[in-house]
XYZ file of C-alpha atoms in Angstrom:
535
model
C -25.313 17.684 25.146
C -28.571 16.632 25.416
C -30.128 15.207 21.946
C -32.519 17.409 20.472
C -35.181 15.252 19.800
C -37.491 17.790 20.194
C -35.986 19.890 17.011
C -35.798 15.794 14.923
C -39.226 15.561 16.078
C -40.103 18.528 14.928
C -38.615 18.173 10.722
C -40.093 14.915 10.682
C -43.663 16.411 11.766
C -43.180 18.119 8.259
C -41.673 15.814 6.024
C -45.214 13.831 7.237
C -46.251 16.789 6.023
C -45.136 16.781 2.597
C -46.263 12.803 2.225
C -49.873 13.814 3.464
C -53.137 13.626 1.169
C -54.210 17.521 1.683
C -57.037 15.568 4.228
C -55.245 13.735 5.736
C -52.619 16.779 6.857
C -55.132 18.501 9.117
C -55.656 15.773 11.470
C -53.917 14.538 14.632
C -51.123 12.741 13.969
C -50.138 10.283 16.818
C -46.285 8.610 16.228
C -45.731 4.639 17.885
C -42.383 3.786 17.464
C -40.887 0.547 19.418
C -36.929 1.161 20.343
C -34.480 -1.881 20.116
C -33.730 -4.722 22.266
C -30.994 -6.632 23.760
C -30.005 -9.620 22.009
C -28.068 -12.317 23.683
C -26.226 -15.511 22.032
C -27.675 -19.132 22.115
C -26.916 -20.390 25.071
C -24.562 -18.220 26.467
C -27.267 -16.727 28.588
C -24.677 -13.311 27.725
C -26.089 -10.337 26.421
C -24.538 -9.483 22.579
C -24.044 -5.572 22.232
C -26.539 -3.750 21.297
C -27.343 -0.404 19.155
C -30.657 1.088 19.344
C -32.937 2.019 16.438
C -31.596 4.381 14.232
C -35.019 5.850 13.067
C -36.110 5.531 16.964
C -32.829 7.621 18.545
C -33.483 10.075 16.505
C -36.657 11.098 17.739
C -35.243 10.467 20.975
C -32.375 10.525 21.495
C -32.622 7.036 23.618
C -30.042 3.650 24.136
C -32.000 2.168 26.513
C -33.538 -1.583 25.444
C -36.560 -2.225 25.425
C -38.342 1.778 25.461
C -40.772 2.973 23.514
C -42.025 6.281 22.229
C -45.206 8.786 22.119
C -46.171 11.579 20.034
C -49.344 13.562 19.813
C -49.772 16.469 17.534
C -52.746 17.925 16.941
C -52.456 17.979 12.688
C -48.991 17.779 10.332
C -48.455 21.060 9.986
C -47.934 21.883 13.691
C -45.386 21.084 16.788
C -45.965 18.530 18.789
C -48.029 18.819 21.659
C -46.710 15.934 23.775
C -43.275 13.615 23.216
C -43.188 10.640 25.907
C -40.089 7.098 26.250
C -41.065 4.803 28.130
C -38.740 2.909 30.088
C -38.286 -0.677 31.756
C -38.585 -1.232 35.020
C -35.132 -2.256 37.307
C -35.323 -4.909 38.014
C -33.259 -7.374 40.138
C -31.559 -9.065 37.717
C -31.052 -6.058 36.125
C -28.759 -4.905 39.358
C -27.428 -8.337 39.580
C -26.363 -9.782 36.504
C -26.327 -6.597 34.579
C -26.579 -2.828 33.821
C -30.209 -1.406 34.354
C -31.688 1.512 32.790
C -31.801 4.513 34.333
C -34.690 5.487 36.877
C -37.030 8.216 35.496
C -36.526 11.051 37.311
C -32.845 10.608 34.977
C -33.551 9.629 32.340
C -35.576 13.449 31.659
C -32.601 14.932 32.496
C -30.379 13.709 30.055
C -33.964 13.268 27.162
C -35.728 15.457 25.635
C -38.977 14.598 26.034
C -41.720 16.380 28.129
C -42.601 13.011 30.052
C -40.410 10.153 30.919
C -42.435 7.340 32.296
C -42.528 3.001 32.800
C -42.779 1.168 29.851
C -45.664 -0.410 31.600
C -47.407 2.685 31.246
C -47.479 2.955 27.702
C -50.973 1.199 27.104
C -52.586 3.862 29.736
C -51.057 6.766 27.613
C -51.554 5.445 24.132
C -55.415 4.693 24.835
C -55.518 8.678 26.379
C -53.895 9.830 23.162
C -56.312 8.371 21.006
C -59.556 9.604 23.292
C -57.999 13.365 23.646
C -58.020 13.252 19.139
C -60.561 11.464 17.889
C -59.928 10.588 14.177
C -56.526 11.358 14.673
C -53.623 9.205 12.276
C -51.289 6.471 13.737
C -47.893 6.270 12.365
C -45.767 3.481 13.213
C -42.518 2.029 10.944
C -43.626 -0.660 8.959
C -45.721 -3.651 11.232
C -44.516 -6.413 8.778
C -40.798 -5.861 8.664
C -38.052 -7.986 10.221
C -36.029 -5.055 10.360
C -38.753 -2.788 12.530
C -38.342 -3.324 16.386
C -42.000 -5.638 17.365
C -44.869 -3.061 18.247
C -46.931 -5.412 21.123
C -49.799 -6.740 19.166
C -52.323 -5.471 21.584
C -51.465 -2.743 21.133
C -51.400 -2.059 17.613
C -54.439 -3.904 18.267
C -56.102 -1.102 19.997
C -55.106 1.557 18.185
C -56.938 -0.307 14.975
C -60.171 -0.441 16.686
C -60.021 3.764 18.080
C -58.308 5.269 14.579
C -56.859 5.308 11.341
C -53.501 3.797 12.193
C -50.885 3.159 9.076
C -47.367 2.599 7.918
C -46.991 4.603 4.634
C -45.646 7.473 5.889
C -43.609 7.694 8.707
C -40.838 6.083 7.764
C -40.125 8.216 4.335
C -41.080 11.152 6.162
C -37.999 9.983 8.743
C -35.642 9.705 5.842
C -36.175 12.938 4.596
C -35.617 14.803 7.809
C -32.274 12.528 8.330
C -30.904 13.650 5.636
C -29.875 16.976 6.197
C -27.949 17.093 9.424
C -28.126 19.226 11.869
C -25.212 20.503 13.826
C -26.112 18.426 16.468
C -25.488 15.624 14.421
C -22.894 17.034 12.292
C -21.236 17.744 15.667
C -20.771 13.531 16.260
C -20.575 12.705 13.151
C -16.706 14.658 13.392
C -15.695 13.084 16.874
C -16.479 9.699 14.661
C -14.730 10.678 11.881
C -12.068 12.336 14.134
C -11.550 9.132 16.088
C -11.741 6.889 13.428
C -9.262 9.695 11.293
C -6.733 8.114 14.096
C -7.251 4.902 14.005
C -6.226 4.598 10.480
C -3.119 6.576 11.079
C -2.532 4.124 13.598
C -2.112 1.682 11.778
C 0.272 3.207 9.636
C 2.191 3.624 11.949
C 2.179 0.791 13.326
C 3.614 -0.754 9.779
C 6.519 2.111 9.555
C 7.509 0.563 13.158
C 7.287 -2.615 11.476
C 9.909 -1.438 8.492
C 12.105 0.289 11.318
C 11.732 -2.611 13.869
C 11.659 -5.821 12.559
C 14.809 -7.130 12.738
C 14.260 -6.157 16.838
C 11.663 -7.405 17.083
C 11.509 -10.534 15.288
C 15.062 -11.104 17.228
C 14.552 -12.965 19.744
C 13.876 -15.233 22.023
C 10.760 -13.923 23.611
C 9.279 -15.806 25.413
C 6.588 -13.549 27.161
C 3.434 -12.265 24.951
C 4.258 -9.178 22.829
C 3.067 -5.698 24.437
C 0.619 -3.554 22.675
C 4.669 -0.959 21.435
C 5.984 -4.096 19.772
C 3.508 -5.280 17.478
C 3.825 -5.678 13.505
C 0.721 -6.303 10.809
C 2.103 -9.777 9.249
C -1.710 -10.609 8.855
C -5.360 -9.132 8.119
C -7.210 -9.856 10.890
C -3.994 -7.909 13.231
C -4.028 -4.166 10.943
C -8.356 -4.839 12.072
C -8.676 -5.615 16.184
C -5.579 -2.712 16.061
C -8.698 -0.033 14.284
C -10.593 -1.082 16.126
C -8.390 -1.284 19.578
C -7.820 2.143 19.286
C -11.290 3.909 18.168
C -12.380 1.734 20.954
C -9.227 3.527 23.543
C -10.938 6.940 22.600
C -14.506 5.598 23.518
C -15.878 4.471 20.624
C -17.790 1.046 21.546
C -19.309 0.496 18.125
C -18.418 -0.026 14.337
C -20.396 1.081 12.082
C -19.911 -0.982 10.167
C -17.397 -4.819 9.663
C -15.146 -3.425 8.510
C -12.855 -4.068 5.041
C -9.509 -5.065 5.226
C -7.822 -7.015 2.432
C -4.081 -7.521 1.885
C -2.863 -7.492 -1.932
C -4.790 -9.028 -4.490
C -8.079 -9.374 -2.529
C -8.567 -5.193 -2.548
C -9.790 -5.416 -5.593
C -13.659 -7.210 -3.819
C -15.449 -4.482 -2.989
C -17.202 -5.981 0.302
C -14.507 -7.974 1.221
C -15.012 -9.904 4.007
C -12.870 -12.781 5.405
C -10.131 -10.451 6.608
C -8.257 -13.225 8.029
C -5.585 -13.578 4.923
C -1.925 -12.991 5.485
C 0.258 -10.259 3.573
C 1.532 -11.190 0.218
C 5.072 -13.308 0.642
C 7.507 -13.859 -2.325
C 7.478 -15.561 -4.521
C 4.053 -16.123 -5.145
C 1.953 -14.855 -8.351
C -0.004 -11.975 -8.405
C -3.692 -13.735 -7.677
C -2.209 -16.483 -4.414
C -3.796 -16.382 -2.189
C -2.046 -19.386 0.125
C -0.035 -17.054 1.971
C 1.196 -19.378 5.587
C 4.316 -17.370 6.204
C 4.961 -15.268 9.089
C 7.648 -11.711 9.882
C 8.939 -14.266 12.862
C 9.492 -17.823 11.209
C 13.334 -17.492 10.244
C 12.487 -17.601 6.621
C 14.521 -16.276 4.398
C 11.552 -15.473 1.780
C 10.348 -11.457 1.218
C 7.090 -9.878 1.495
C 6.233 -9.037 -1.454
C 5.564 -4.954 -2.333
C 1.593 -4.514 -2.049
C -1.820 -3.128 -0.862
C -3.741 -2.548 1.851
C -7.145 -1.718 2.274
C -8.906 -0.567 5.456
C -12.391 0.400 4.480
C -13.572 1.364 8.728
C -15.086 3.930 10.310
C -16.285 4.028 14.364
C -19.791 5.328 15.480
C -20.446 8.261 17.887
C -23.363 7.722 19.196
C -24.944 6.952 16.553
C -23.350 8.127 14.731
C -21.179 6.530 11.484
C -18.252 7.526 9.674
C -16.563 5.492 6.838
C -13.335 6.035 5.653
C -10.697 3.968 3.622
C -7.962 4.036 2.952
C -4.718 2.243 0.383
C -1.172 2.133 2.334
C 1.794 0.647 0.318
C 3.436 -2.628 2.878
C 6.325 -4.101 1.402
C 8.847 -2.412 -0.716
C 10.386 -0.545 2.729
C 6.563 1.207 3.007
C 6.707 3.111 -0.419
C 3.866 2.773 -3.757
C 5.740 0.026 -5.997
C 5.376 2.123 -9.260
C 2.240 0.780 -10.729
C 0.063 1.249 -7.343
C 1.649 5.126 -6.850
C 0.496 5.527 -10.310
C -2.576 3.892 -9.571
C -3.436 5.901 -6.063
C -2.366 9.684 -7.333
C -4.924 9.131 -10.532
C -7.690 8.007 -7.151
C -6.672 10.963 -5.348
C -7.138 12.751 -8.732
C -10.112 11.544 -9.334
C -10.901 12.322 -5.231
C -10.006 15.657 -5.836
C -11.744 16.593 -8.472
C -14.978 15.483 -6.618
C -14.123 17.643 -4.128
C -14.290 20.854 -6.468
C -17.149 20.184 -8.377
C -19.588 20.131 -4.964
C -21.261 22.959 -4.380
C -25.961 22.448 -2.893
C -27.647 22.004 -6.252
C -25.245 20.078 -7.634
C -27.164 16.141 -8.980
C -24.871 14.165 -7.971
C -25.024 11.454 -10.995
C -23.104 14.523 -12.999
C -20.072 14.444 -9.973
C -20.466 10.020 -10.862
C -19.784 10.939 -14.123
C -16.948 13.238 -13.734
C -14.988 10.277 -12.231
C -15.355 8.062 -15.039
C -14.164 11.463 -16.723
C -10.987 11.459 -15.025
C -10.085 7.584 -15.028
C -10.985 7.752 -19.080
C -8.190 9.854 -19.362
C -5.957 9.024 -16.935
C -6.024 5.294 -18.194
C -5.258 6.588 -21.620
C -2.108 8.470 -20.076
C -0.841 5.078 -18.296
C -1.838 3.771 -21.877
C -4.188 1.173 -20.518
C -6.678 2.754 -22.300
C -5.219 2.809 -25.586
C -5.788 6.886 -27.176
C -6.199 7.580 -31.285
C -2.945 8.374 -32.161
C -1.482 4.561 -30.520
C -0.853 2.375 -32.935
C -3.387 1.302 -35.936
C -5.851 3.110 -33.924
C -8.381 5.619 -34.820
C -11.236 7.970 -33.305
C -12.647 5.209 -31.820
C -10.441 5.276 -29.444
C -11.200 9.693 -28.081
C -12.092 9.262 -24.429
C -15.393 10.083 -25.700
C -15.515 6.687 -27.452
C -14.321 4.783 -24.432
C -16.826 7.109 -22.220
C -19.526 5.963 -24.273
C -18.747 2.343 -23.785
C -19.030 1.816 -20.320
C -15.727 0.049 -20.638
C -14.678 2.311 -16.953
C -17.192 0.318 -14.869
C -14.830 -2.616 -15.629
C -12.328 -1.049 -12.918
C -14.767 1.716 -11.215
C -17.952 0.005 -10.488
C -20.041 0.864 -7.287
C -21.225 4.147 -6.755
C -18.537 7.649 -5.892
C -20.161 7.460 -2.212
C -23.446 7.739 -0.403
C -25.558 9.529 2.702
C -23.662 8.927 5.577
C -25.477 9.938 9.117
C -26.941 7.072 11.476
C -25.947 4.188 9.744
C -23.102 4.488 6.664
C -25.570 3.744 4.093
C -28.291 6.928 4.921
C -31.160 7.748 4.766
C -31.685 4.941 1.218
C -35.654 5.302 0.309
C -34.445 9.800 0.522
C -30.875 9.723 -1.294
C -31.901 6.510 -3.936
C -35.732 7.156 -4.582
C -37.923 4.642 -6.086
C -38.952 7.727 -8.398
C -35.997 10.120 -9.207
C -37.710 13.141 -11.273
C -34.411 14.689 -10.744
C -32.757 11.659 -12.762
C -32.005 13.389 -16.254
C -32.880 16.507 -16.380
C -30.547 18.423 -18.343
C -27.523 16.088 -17.304
C -24.705 14.455 -19.859
C -25.011 11.326 -18.150
C -22.801 8.980 -19.952
C -23.756 5.042 -20.388
C -25.644 2.751 -17.696
C -23.317 0.747 -16.026
C -21.801 4.558 -14.352
C -24.876 4.132 -12.403
C -26.447 0.783 -11.405
C -24.738 0.718 -7.496
C -24.796 4.685 -7.091
C -26.677 4.732 -3.904
C -27.333 8.269 -4.085
C -28.956 10.346 -6.779
C -30.161 13.359 -5.767
C -28.962 17.436 -6.260
C -27.225 18.037 -3.233
C -28.421 20.332 -0.709
C -26.220 22.203 2.630
C -26.012 19.969 5.520
C -26.209 16.260 3.642
C -23.617 14.510 4.556
C -21.881 12.607 1.968
C -19.127 9.749 1.459
C -17.143 10.439 -1.495
C -14.806 7.624 -2.485
C -13.705 6.796 -5.967
C -12.326 3.889 -6.900
C -9.823 1.053 -9.561
C -9.533 -1.665 -9.066
C -7.936 -4.978 -10.532
C -9.869 -8.013 -9.970
C -10.640 -11.122 -12.628
C -14.928 -11.745 -12.606
C -14.765 -7.453 -13.151
C -12.188 -7.251 -15.491
C -14.340 -9.919 -18.333
C -15.599 -6.946 -20.332
C -11.399 -5.837 -20.760
C -10.802 -8.618 -22.663
C -12.514 -8.215 -25.483
C -11.983 -4.985 -25.825
C -10.516 -3.027 -28.074
C -10.712 0.041 -26.310
C -7.461 -2.021 -24.254
C -4.133 -2.686 -23.813
C -3.844 -6.038 -23.355
C -0.026 -5.849 -22.425
C -0.149 -2.128 -19.910
C -3.198 -3.693 -18.571
C -0.778 -7.025 -17.449
C 1.382 -4.872 -15.663
C -1.217 -3.405 -13.392
C -2.791 -6.643 -12.321
C -0.839 -7.015 -9.298
C -1.920 -3.393 -8.000
C -5.308 -4.859 -6.391
C -7.181 -2.085 -6.047
C -7.179 0.896 -4.366
C -10.053 3.445 -2.255
C -9.608 6.616 -1.225
C -12.682 7.703 0.750
C -13.556 10.870 2.589
C -16.437 11.470 4.345
C -17.728 16.032 3.574
C -20.603 18.331 4.686
C -21.809 19.974 1.989
C -21.962 24.173 2.652
C -23.685 27.156 1.596
C -20.848 27.203 -1.338
C -19.090 23.774 -1.477
C -18.631 21.555 0.967
C -16.344 21.003 4.163
C -13.975 17.844 4.797
C -14.484 15.814 8.385
C -11.899 13.575 7.043
C -8.902 14.850 9.554
C -5.995 11.636 8.389
C -3.824 12.883 5.193
C -3.999 10.317 1.661
C -1.351 12.693 0.126
C 1.531 9.710 -1.508
C 3.963 11.552 0.032
C 2.517 11.735 3.881
C 1.202 7.311 3.000
C 4.439 6.699 2.410
C 6.016 8.194 4.908
C 4.344 6.972 8.041
C 3.789 3.519 6.703
C 7.586 3.428 5.836
C 8.845 4.290 9.424
C 10.029 7.901 8.601
C 7.602 10.005 9.457
């Protein structure tokens, strides 16, 4: 499938026209972009994994390092008159040490551009474009930002002498264009989610195999490395390795972000990044992280019932997935009653969100729906008091608890975010600094609900978003809850060992609702069946 670069260029020009002053729209437009360069690890002479800069990839589909893109148009309201790609020449050292870039002829067969040349031709091509379009406006990504590849200083200086150069409009135009996805983009996101879904299921099935075959494997005397079919998961790092291996096995080279793999109470840390602890072994306290035992050590200590939260997703051709599953470990692959109750409540938050999604619905409204669902669920469980609780009254009504904002201590993050080439996609478009859509006819609830929200817009057809409610029992986050008259402290204590539960799927907004692109199941019966080795 040839990447639809020209379609994306047209879309970007349309968004550029929306942003430019009226008198600037009719001028000739030139876009000049640099691609990412290959990073090297210090003193190894060895390349680190290369990943193309997202905006460059959006307009070119080119993953060749050190490339450039030059786009010209007669105005911002016309289609591109030329779209040219410039790639490095093949050097002898490339052939000896690494994989050389394609030839221009080969690149023309696989890229939706009018011309492919070598990087050495870029200066002359830019001069020709400036000569052919006097008074043009030349757009770049922010020139002083370390977030984007650098353009050669001499090219920028040459352009500044000849015409007006601005970095104020291109990035917001690209972000607005990327906010909704084309069918070709959706196909790539769908593939990334399918591969990642199978990887999540693979981890669960290895856990289930451990429940079934624990004695066989730890029995012994095996003096060779265990083969993949014999592996058990006894550490967070092993679960991460199996997830990544499953993705790589299906051709997904990159992870969209560093996986979050957190067992036991560490699942309460939202972006836990260590992935280096063993599972909790008993007897241990709920906050004891000094777990050093292992399945095969012959000790009689038992694996404590706990959850394993995995937030991970691969990329496919520079497009991301983002999936979270929370699964039971120990207890024969079954959730404890407390963990199951919290898991089912998070599922309810997600299900009601799915049912509400449609074009025109403001994302803030879905965020509030989740907090309302959490409050009702906590009242059912007794964690939050109700008006009819002993010594209680109307101050513990659902509305009063919601207005207090105390639910943010248990669900502190946003329900989800835009997803595309980047896992937290197009931030300037999904949560604009000047946002006139907030609060217009919306019931917002407590301001703390929206502090970390990464998407604050009405939904549009073609947007891809994550839906990831969660409930967490984190010592520091629960500080306000310890003093709250809405919380039954004795009941809360029973749930602290759960740590955290998050369930995350990726959906695309359709004309009538939403389609879930995540294929791994999350219902309790299936998750427990797989993690217990019974399915």
